């Protein structure tokens, strides 16, 4: 059996910090657009409701220091955050499974602003193979190994039906891809060196439903 | 200032449990399709690499008990999980911001299998208002209050540009919506009784980039 790797135990940068950095980025980008020059961790704290000591700690990973009584240069902080998060670099990726969600991501130009460049789609369905989605070509999944030898892409986005999730992951890894962005609710097994990020949109729906129902119960109990 | 509510502190059902339940569901659905009748927590544990004591604890929230030496009825477990997660009920929702990601979700029929029914889109852009996306009508955001008085939908999906995130959330809440599914990287402020689920797809990208770069560094260091 392969080792399961969900990246939760890797040291590197704490995941909660990586999750908060995009909040700071979007706030700082807004300030930059407004022409604001400096921002303090107290201001960021008030706006985002994160403790200012936590903000200072998170930002200490970056190559930037705030000035006493003035704070951080907004523009410099914006640049450092974008660089640090990898949003300024171009990362090529393929979509495996070009159904509704996969095709949607291929059309989402918002991802380009975050450094993701989808260059190809792969599928098993004869009716979509040879077609393209928003200019991005769709190939037969059996062509992935040879395509990959030529293009050397690292990131595979998995948007296949859940019952094909492991198979698609295995194909991506066998072709030499090193990072899987898994949109299926299946828990992918992969060698430890493969990076896996799970975007569990269905789990988020379950959380919404659960919280909504409980809110209703809470109200009745009052 | 409004109170920030990110739902992380609500007791109800532990969020890690809610996140694991869809893994069990997808595995159990696969077994059911294969005609398997019983499954033990040890089997689920081996397949998903979750400790079997944890699985037993997670499943103890459901209205089902496993039989000694036989385990759980696969079909019964499937039904209970779907019911418990709310995927068998229909939950109406609107999309605010029908750009690339919003329109993509409006076309993603996969969401229907998880109980989500997108009934309308709202936007500020004149060129899309009055149009429809895959049969779902797109209205002017200024019509949201009157539309909502007639339809009484609870869930708003926020797929607006980040700088409009708080404004869109405020409009949804003012119209009486009680759950926000936030796809923007902005940290929404909302009254405590409003349910917020953040799907931070850009944070997940940052995690992939960070882990990939560090994997490369690790390799070099060996």
Short mmCIF file of C-alpha atoms in Angstrom, two decimals:
data_model
loop_
_atom_site.label_atom_id
_atom_site.label_comp_id
_atom_site.label_asym_id
_atom_site.label_seq_id
_atom_site.Cartn_x
_atom_site.Cartn_y
_atom_site.Cartn_z
CA UNK A 1 0.00 0.00 0.00
CA UNK A 2 1.25 3.49 -0.77
CA UNK A 3 1.92 5.85 2.06
CA UNK A 4 -0.81 8.37 2.60
CA UNK A 5 0.40 11.94 2.44
CA UNK A 6 -1.92 14.80 3.17
CA UNK A 7 0.86 17.28 3.92
CA UNK A 8 -0.63 18.15 7.27
CA UNK A 9 2.53 17.14 9.08
CA UNK A 10 5.14 18.93 6.99
CA UNK A 11 7.05 21.52 8.97
CA UNK A 12 8.13 24.17 6.43
CA UNK A 13 5.64 27.04 6.88
CA UNK A 14 2.68 26.55 9.23
CA UNK A 15 -0.48 26.00 7.21
CA UNK A 16 -2.54 28.45 9.33
CA UNK A 17 0.02 31.14 8.44
CA UNK A 18 -0.25 30.34 4.72
CA UNK A 19 -4.03 30.53 5.07
CA UNK A 20 -3.88 33.97 6.69
CA UNK A 21 -1.37 35.51 4.27
CA UNK A 22 -3.90 35.79 1.41
CA UNK A 23 -6.20 37.75 3.79
CA UNK A 24 -3.41 40.23 4.41
CA UNK A 25 -2.66 40.33 0.69
CA UNK A 26 -6.22 41.19 -0.31
CA UNK A 27 -6.48 43.90 2.36
CA UNK A 28 -3.09 45.39 1.48
CA UNK A 29 -3.94 45.35 -2.25
CA UNK A 30 -7.08 47.32 -1.44
CA UNK A 31 -5.07 49.90 0.54
CA UNK A 32 -2.55 50.13 -2.31
CA UNK A 33 -5.37 50.81 -4.78
CA UNK A 34 -6.62 53.55 -2.45
CA UNK A 35 -3.16 55.16 -2.44
CA UNK A 36 -2.48 54.42 1.24
CA UNK A 37 1.30 54.39 1.93
CA UNK A 38 1.73 52.75 5.33
CA UNK A 39 -0.21 50.24 7.42
CA UNK A 40 0.40 49.02 10.97
CA UNK A 41 -0.24 45.53 12.27
CA UNK A 42 -2.82 47.13 14.62
CA UNK A 43 -4.76 48.43 11.61
CA UNK A 44 -4.60 45.04 9.89
CA UNK A 45 -5.66 43.49 13.19
CA UNK A 46 -8.73 45.73 13.50
CA UNK A 47 -9.75 45.13 9.90
CA UNK A 48 -9.30 41.33 9.82
CA UNK A 49 -9.81 40.47 13.50
CA UNK A 50 -6.52 38.63 13.80
CA UNK A 51 -4.41 39.48 16.87
CA UNK A 52 -1.68 41.97 15.98
CA UNK A 53 0.97 39.78 17.64
CA UNK A 54 -0.09 36.95 15.30
CA UNK A 55 0.13 39.28 12.30
CA UNK A 56 3.64 40.38 13.30
CA UNK A 57 4.62 36.71 13.66
CA UNK A 58 3.11 35.73 10.29
CA UNK A 59 4.81 38.65 8.54
CA UNK A 60 8.14 37.81 10.18
CA UNK A 61 8.45 34.97 7.62
CA UNK A 62 8.65 37.63 4.91
CA UNK A 63 11.64 39.74 3.97
CA UNK A 64 10.10 42.94 5.38
CA UNK A 65 10.24 44.85 8.66
CA UNK A 66 7.73 47.43 9.86
CA UNK A 67 8.96 50.84 11.04
CA UNK A 68 8.16 51.94 14.60
CA UNK A 69 5.07 54.19 14.73
CA UNK A 70 4.70 54.10 10.91
CA UNK A 71 4.17 50.42 10.17
CA UNK A 72 4.77 48.57 6.91
CA UNK A 73 5.10 50.17 3.50
CA UNK A 74 1.85 49.10 1.80
CA UNK A 75 3.40 48.73 -1.64
CA UNK A 76 6.44 46.83 -0.37
CA UNK A 77 4.22 44.53 1.73
CA UNK A 78 2.01 43.87 -1.32
CA UNK A 79 5.04 42.91 -3.44
CA UNK A 80 6.56 40.74 -0.69
CA UNK A 81 3.28 38.90 -0.05
CA UNK A 82 2.70 38.21 -3.75
CA UNK A 83 6.28 36.98 -4.17
CA UNK A 84 6.20 34.89 -1.03
CA UNK A 85 2.88 33.26 -1.92
CA UNK A 86 4.16 32.43 -5.41
CA UNK A 87 1.41 34.45 -7.11
CA UNK A 88 3.94 36.44 -9.21
CA UNK A 89 5.42 33.33 -10.84
CA UNK A 90 3.77 31.27 -13.55
CA UNK A 91 2.98 27.66 -12.61
CA UNK A 92 1.75 25.44 -15.44
CA UNK A 93 -0.94 22.90 -14.62
CA UNK A 94 -3.20 20.37 -16.31
CA UNK A 95 -6.82 19.57 -15.48
CA UNK A 96 -7.67 15.86 -15.30
CA UNK A 97 -11.42 15.49 -15.76
CA UNK A 98 -12.90 18.25 -17.90
CA UNK A 99 -16.50 17.86 -16.69
CA UNK A 100 -18.44 20.77 -15.25
CA UNK A 101 -16.03 21.71 -12.45
CA UNK A 102 -12.87 20.98 -14.49
CA UNK A 103 -14.11 22.97 -17.49
CA UNK A 104 -15.12 25.74 -15.09
CA UNK A 105 -11.58 26.01 -13.73
CA UNK A 106 -10.19 26.02 -17.29
CA UNK A 107 -12.35 29.09 -17.95
CA UNK A 108 -11.59 30.85 -14.66
CA UNK A 109 -9.09 33.52 -15.64
CA UNK A 110 -8.99 34.63 -12.02
CA UNK A 111 -6.53 31.78 -11.38
CA UNK A 112 -3.97 33.43 -13.67
CA UNK A 113 -3.72 36.34 -11.24
CA UNK A 114 -2.64 33.82 -8.65
CA UNK A 115 0.13 32.33 -10.78
CA UNK A 116 -1.77 29.33 -12.17
CA UNK A 117 -1.67 28.69 -15.90
CA UNK A 118 -3.81 25.77 -17.11
CA UNK A 119 -2.21 24.52 -20.33
CA UNK A 120 -4.14 21.31 -21.08
CA UNK A 121 -7.07 19.16 -20.06
CA UNK A 122 -7.25 15.35 -20.06
CA UNK A 123 -10.34 13.18 -20.18
CA UNK A 124 -11.58 9.67 -20.96
CA UNK A 125 -14.72 10.76 -22.82
CA UNK A 126 -14.44 10.47 -26.59
CA UNK A 127 -16.82 13.39 -27.18
CA UNK A 128 -14.56 15.95 -25.50
CA UNK A 129 -11.14 14.58 -26.55
CA UNK A 130 -9.73 16.71 -29.36
CA UNK A 131 -12.00 19.61 -28.42
CA UNK A 132 -10.90 22.63 -26.40
CA UNK A 133 -12.30 24.62 -23.49
CA UNK A 134 -11.78 28.37 -23.77
CA UNK A 135 -8.78 27.73 -26.02
CA UNK A 136 -7.21 25.05 -23.79
CA UNK A 137 -6.92 21.70 -25.64
CA UNK A 138 -8.41 18.49 -24.20
CA UNK A 139 -6.45 15.27 -24.77
CA UNK A 140 -7.01 11.57 -24.14
CA UNK A 141 -5.83 10.63 -20.65
CA UNK A 142 -3.87 7.74 -22.23
CA UNK A 143 -1.71 10.39 -23.93
CA UNK A 144 -0.73 11.95 -20.59
CA UNK A 145 2.66 10.13 -20.23
CA UNK A 146 3.90 11.13 -23.71
CA UNK A 147 2.46 14.65 -23.43
CA UNK A 148 4.11 15.06 -20.06
CA UNK A 149 7.53 13.88 -21.34
CA UNK A 150 7.38 16.80 -23.76
CA UNK A 151 5.92 19.46 -21.45
CA UNK A 152 7.11 18.55 -17.96
CA UNK A 153 4.23 20.12 -16.03
CA UNK A 154 4.28 19.68 -12.24
CA UNK A 155 0.70 20.37 -11.13
CA UNK A 156 -2.35 18.19 -11.85
CA UNK A 157 -5.81 19.44 -10.91
CA UNK A 158 -8.10 16.50 -10.19
CA UNK A 159 -11.73 17.16 -11.09
CA UNK A 160 -12.70 13.62 -12.06
CA UNK A 161 -15.71 11.77 -10.62
CA UNK A 162 -14.89 10.55 -7.12
CA UNK A 163 -14.63 6.88 -8.16
CA UNK A 164 -11.81 7.75 -10.59
CA UNK A 165 -9.91 9.99 -8.16
CA UNK A 166 -7.20 7.52 -7.11
CA UNK A 167 -6.72 6.23 -10.66
CA UNK A 168 -6.29 9.78 -12.01
CA UNK A 169 -3.86 10.60 -9.20
CA UNK A 170 -1.84 7.45 -9.98
CA UNK A 171 -1.70 8.39 -13.67
CA UNK A 172 -0.53 11.93 -12.87
CA UNK A 173 2.16 10.68 -10.48
CA UNK A 174 3.33 7.94 -12.87
CA UNK A 175 3.74 10.68 -15.51
CA UNK A 176 6.04 12.57 -13.17
CA UNK A 177 3.71 15.21 -11.73
CA UNK A 178 4.65 16.25 -8.22
CA UNK A 179 1.66 18.25 -6.99
CA UNK A 180 -2.01 17.30 -6.96
CA UNK A 181 -4.81 19.76 -6.34
CA UNK A 182 -7.63 17.41 -5.40
CA UNK A 183 -11.19 18.72 -5.80
CA UNK A 184 -12.81 15.30 -5.28
CA UNK A 185 -14.04 14.20 -1.86
CA UNK A 186 -11.75 11.14 -2.11
CA UNK A 187 -8.71 10.86 0.13
CA UNK A 188 -5.88 10.34 -2.36
CA UNK A 189 -2.99 8.02 -1.50
CA UNK A 190 0.38 9.14 -2.83
CA UNK A 191 4.09 8.80 -2.10
CA UNK A 192 5.27 11.19 0.59
CA UNK A 193 7.16 13.50 -1.77
CA UNK A 194 4.00 14.32 -3.74
CA UNK A 195 2.32 17.55 -2.63
CA UNK A 196 -1.44 17.23 -2.17
CA UNK A 197 -3.88 20.06 -1.49
CA UNK A 198 -7.48 19.07 -0.90
CA UNK A 199 -10.18 21.58 -1.74
CA UNK A 200 -13.19 19.87 -0.22
CA UNK A 201 -16.01 21.95 -1.56
CA UNK A 202 -18.55 19.29 -0.60
CA UNK A 203 -17.24 19.24 2.96
CA UNK A 204 -17.76 23.00 3.06
CA UNK A 205 -21.36 22.49 1.93
CA UNK A 206 -21.84 19.94 4.71
CA UNK A 207 -20.49 22.47 7.20
CA UNK A 208 -22.93 25.13 5.95
CA UNK A 209 -25.91 22.75 6.15
CA UNK A 210 -24.91 21.52 9.61
CA UNK A 211 -24.41 25.03 10.99
CA UNK A 212 -27.63 26.33 9.41
CA UNK A 213 -29.73 23.54 10.89
CA UNK A 214 -28.16 24.00 14.28
CA UNK A 215 -28.69 27.75 14.14
CA UNK A 216 -32.38 27.09 13.54
CA UNK A 217 -32.48 24.69 16.49
CA UNK A 218 -30.65 27.25 18.64
CA UNK A 219 -33.23 29.89 17.79
CA UNK A 220 -36.09 27.59 18.72
CA UNK A 221 -34.46 26.76 22.02
CA UNK A 222 -34.19 30.41 23.07
CA UNK B 1 -17.95 47.47 13.71
CA UNK B 2 -19.69 44.19 13.09
CA UNK B 3 -18.62 41.13 14.97
CA UNK B 4 -16.41 38.80 13.01
CA UNK B 5 -17.73 35.30 12.73
CA UNK B 6 -15.80 32.57 11.01
CA UNK B 7 -17.68 29.72 12.73
CA UNK B 8 -14.46 28.16 13.93
CA UNK B 9 -15.57 28.36 17.53
CA UNK B 10 -19.07 26.90 17.26
CA UNK B 11 -19.46 23.74 19.27
CA UNK B 12 -22.18 21.73 17.47
CA UNK B 13 -20.28 19.08 15.44
CA UNK B 14 -16.46 19.25 15.36
CA UNK B 15 -15.32 20.60 12.00
CA UNK B 16 -12.63 17.89 11.56
CA UNK B 17 -15.41 15.29 11.89
CA UNK B 18 -17.55 17.06 9.26
CA UNK B 19 -14.49 17.14 6.99
CA UNK B 20 -13.89 13.41 7.36
CA UNK B 21 -17.51 12.32 6.88
CA UNK B 22 -17.47 13.04 3.09
CA UNK B 23 -14.38 10.76 2.80
CA UNK B 24 -16.34 7.94 4.43
CA UNK B 25 -19.33 8.73 2.23
CA UNK B 26 -17.37 8.51 -1.02
CA UNK B 27 -15.71 5.24 0.02
CA UNK B 28 -18.98 3.72 1.19
CA UNK B 29 -20.74 4.83 -2.00
CA UNK B 30 -18.05 3.02 -3.99
CA UNK B 31 -18.54 -0.16 -1.93
CA UNK B 32 -22.31 0.10 -2.40
CA UNK B 33 -21.86 0.38 -6.19
CA UNK B 34 -19.67 -2.74 -6.04
CA UNK B 35 -22.42 -4.64 -4.20
CA UNK B 36 -20.48 -4.94 -0.93
CA UNK B 37 -22.86 -5.47 2.02
CA UNK B 38 -20.82 -4.82 5.17
CA UNK B 39 -17.77 -2.77 6.05
CA UNK B 40 -15.80 -2.58 9.30
CA UNK B 41 -14.13 0.52 10.72
CA UNK B 42 -10.82 -1.38 10.31
CA UNK B 43 -11.44 -1.66 6.57
CA UNK B 44 -12.35 2.03 6.32
CA UNK B 45 -9.24 2.77 8.39
CA UNK B 46 -6.95 0.83 6.05
CA UNK B 47 -8.45 2.45 2.96
CA UNK B 48 -8.48 6.06 4.18
CA UNK B 49 -5.61 5.97 6.68
CA UNK B 50 -7.72 7.35 9.52
CA UNK B 51 -7.40 5.55 12.87
CA UNK B 52 -10.29 3.14 13.36
CA UNK B 53 -11.01 4.53 16.84
CA UNK B 54 -11.43 7.96 15.20
CA UNK B 55 -13.78 6.48 12.60
CA UNK B 56 -15.89 4.81 15.30
CA UNK B 57 -16.03 8.15 17.16
CA UNK B 58 -16.98 10.12 14.03
CA UNK B 59 -19.69 7.61 13.11
CA UNK B 60 -21.05 7.64 16.67
CA UNK B 61 -22.68 11.00 15.78
CA UNK B 62 -24.85 9.13 13.28
CA UNK B 63 -27.91 7.05 13.98
CA UNK B 64 -26.16 3.76 13.18
CA UNK B 65 -24.33 1.05 15.11
CA UNK B 66 -21.92 -1.49 13.69
CA UNK B 67 -22.40 -5.20 14.44
CA UNK B 68 -19.60 -7.12 16.18
CA UNK B 69 -17.40 -8.99 13.68
CA UNK B 70 -19.59 -7.86 10.73
CA UNK B 71 -19.31 -4.09 10.84
CA UNK B 72 -21.68 -1.52 9.37
CA UNK B 73 -24.31 -2.21 6.72
CA UNK B 74 -22.87 -0.41 3.67
CA UNK B 75 -26.23 0.68 2.31
CA UNK B 76 -27.51 1.86 5.68
CA UNK B 77 -24.25 3.76 6.34
CA UNK B 78 -24.49 5.39 2.91
CA UNK B 79 -28.06 6.57 3.62
CA UNK B 80 -27.20 7.80 7.12
CA UNK B 81 -24.15 9.71 5.92
CA UNK B 82 -26.05 11.39 3.08
CA UNK B 83 -28.88 12.33 5.42
CA UNK B 84 -26.58 13.53 8.15
CA UNK B 85 -24.51 15.66 5.79
CA UNK B 86 -27.65 17.23 4.34
CA UNK B 87 -26.90 16.00 0.81
CA UNK B 88 -30.34 14.40 0.43
CA UNK B 89 -32.21 17.65 1.01
CA UNK B 90 -32.52 20.48 -1.47
CA UNK B 91 -30.97 23.79 -0.39
CA UNK B 92 -31.64 26.77 -2.65
CA UNK B 93 -28.83 29.26 -3.15
CA UNK B 94 -27.96 32.35 -5.17
CA UNK B 95 -24.62 33.24 -6.71
CA UNK B 96 -23.49 36.84 -6.19
CA UNK B 97 -20.92 37.69 -8.85
CA UNK B 98 -21.46 35.73 -12.06
CA UNK B 99 -17.91 36.14 -13.41
CA UNK B 100 -15.80 33.15 -14.38
CA UNK B 101 -15.91 31.28 -11.06
CA UNK B 102 -19.54 32.22 -10.30
CA UNK B 103 -20.73 31.20 -13.76
CA UNK B 104 -18.70 28.00 -13.41
CA UNK B 105 -20.52 27.06 -10.21
CA UNK B 106 -23.87 27.85 -11.87
CA UNK B 107 -22.97 25.26 -14.52
CA UNK B 108 -21.59 22.65 -12.12
CA UNK B 109 -24.37 20.10 -11.89
CA UNK B 110 -22.21 18.09 -9.50
CA UNK B 111 -23.38 20.42 -6.73
CA UNK B 112 -26.96 19.18 -7.13
CA UNK B 113 -25.86 15.73 -5.98
CA UNK B 114 -24.74 17.38 -2.77
CA UNK B 115 -28.07 19.11 -2.13
CA UNK B 116 -27.24 22.52 -3.58
CA UNK B 117 -29.66 24.10 -6.03
CA UNK B 118 -28.54 27.42 -7.53
CA UNK B 119 -31.72 29.30 -8.48
CA UNK B 120 -30.43 32.75 -9.45
CA UNK B 121 -27.35 34.85 -10.06
CA UNK B 122 -26.85 38.53 -9.20
CA UNK B 123 -24.37 40.93 -10.71
CA UNK B 124 -23.59 44.63 -11.20
CA UNK B 125 -22.53 44.38 -14.84
CA UNK B 126 -25.15 45.61 -17.32
CA UNK B 127 -24.02 43.18 -20.02
CA UNK B 128 -24.90 40.06 -17.99
CA UNK B 129 -28.02 41.31 -16.17
CA UNK B 130 -31.11 39.86 -17.85
CA UNK B 131 -29.06 37.05 -19.38
CA UNK B 132 -28.88 33.52 -18.00
CA UNK B 133 -26.13 30.98 -17.31
CA UNK B 134 -27.09 27.41 -18.14
CA UNK B 135 -30.75 28.32 -17.64
CA UNK B 136 -30.23 30.16 -14.35
CA UNK B 137 -31.31 33.82 -14.62
CA UNK B 138 -28.94 36.68 -13.73
CA UNK B 139 -30.49 39.74 -12.04
CA UNK B 140 -29.30 43.19 -11.01
CA UNK B 141 -27.85 43.09 -7.50
CA UNK B 142 -30.05 46.08 -6.62
CA UNK B 143 -33.05 43.77 -7.13
CA UNK B 144 -31.80 41.32 -4.50
CA UNK B 145 -33.94 42.63 -1.57
CA UNK B 146 -37.22 42.46 -3.53
CA UNK B 147 -36.31 39.13 -5.16
CA UNK B 148 -35.38 37.71 -1.78
CA UNK B 149 -38.70 38.85 -0.19
CA UNK B 150 -40.45 36.68 -2.76
CA UNK B 151 -38.10 33.66 -2.74
CA UNK B 152 -36.64 33.52 0.79
CA UNK B 153 -33.39 31.79 -0.10
CA UNK B 154 -30.93 31.23 2.77
CA UNK B 155 -27.57 30.64 1.07
CA UNK B 156 -25.53 33.21 -0.86
CA UNK B 157 -22.42 32.10 -2.75
CA UNK B 158 -19.94 34.98 -2.95
CA UNK B 159 -17.84 34.91 -6.11
CA UNK B 160 -17.38 38.65 -6.54
CA UNK B 161 -13.99 40.35 -7.00
CA UNK B 162 -12.25 40.54 -3.62
CA UNK B 163 -12.74 44.30 -3.25
CA UNK B 164 -16.53 43.83 -3.41
CA UNK B 165 -16.63 40.87 -1.01
CA UNK B 166 -17.75 42.71 2.14
CA UNK B 167 -20.28 44.82 0.22
CA UNK B 168 -21.83 41.72 -1.38
CA UNK B 169 -21.94 39.96 2.01
CA UNK B 170 -23.65 43.00 3.57
CA UNK B 171 -26.24 43.04 0.77
CA UNK B 172 -26.95 39.32 1.19
CA UNK B 173 -27.32 39.64 4.96
CA UNK B 174 -29.48 42.79 4.71
CA UNK B 175 -31.76 40.79 2.38
CA UNK B 176 -32.17 38.12 5.06
CA UNK B 177 -29.74 35.46 3.91
CA UNK B 178 -28.28 33.47 6.78
CA UNK B 179 -25.40 31.50 5.21
CA UNK B 180 -22.53 32.77 3.10
CA UNK B 181 -20.23 30.52 1.09
CA UNK B 182 -17.26 32.81 0.54
CA UNK B 183 -14.97 31.99 -2.39
CA UNK B 184 -13.08 35.31 -2.18
CA UNK B 185 -9.82 35.60 -0.23
CA UNK B 186 -11.42 38.38 1.84
CA UNK B 187 -12.25 37.78 5.49
CA UNK B 188 -15.96 38.64 5.68
CA UNK B 189 -17.35 40.40 8.75
CA UNK B 190 -20.87 39.33 9.69
CA UNK B 191 -23.18 39.12 12.71
CA UNK B 192 -22.56 36.01 14.80
CA UNK B 193 -25.76 34.21 13.73
CA UNK B 194 -24.70 34.22 10.06
CA UNK B 195 -23.02 30.99 8.93
CA UNK B 196 -19.85 31.54 6.92
CA UNK B 197 -17.85 28.88 5.10
CA UNK B 198 -14.63 30.04 3.46
CA UNK B 199 -13.38 28.10 0.45
CA UNK B 200 -9.96 29.65 0.05
CA UNK B 201 -8.91 28.26 -3.29
CA UNK B 202 -6.10 30.81 -3.57
CA UNK B 203 -4.78 29.84 -0.15
CA UNK B 204 -4.69 26.25 -1.38
CA UNK B 205 -2.66 27.36 -4.39
CA UNK B 206 -0.24 29.17 -2.07
CA UNK B 207 0.10 25.95 -0.05
CA UNK B 208 0.88 23.96 -3.21
CA UNK B 209 3.49 26.49 -4.38
CA UNK B 210 5.09 26.67 -0.94
CA UNK B 211 5.27 22.90 -0.52
CA UNK B 212 6.56 22.36 -4.07
CA UNK B 213 9.37 24.86 -3.64
CA UNK B 214 10.33 23.39 -0.32
CA UNK B 215 10.27 19.86 -1.72
CA UNK B 216 12.73 21.00 -4.36
CA UNK B 217 14.94 22.57 -1.69
CA UNK B 218 14.71 19.37 0.37
CA UNK B 219 15.83 17.30 -2.61
CA UNK B 220 18.82 19.56 -3.19
CA UNK B 221 19.80 19.32 0.43
CA UNK B 222 19.95 15.53 0.41
#
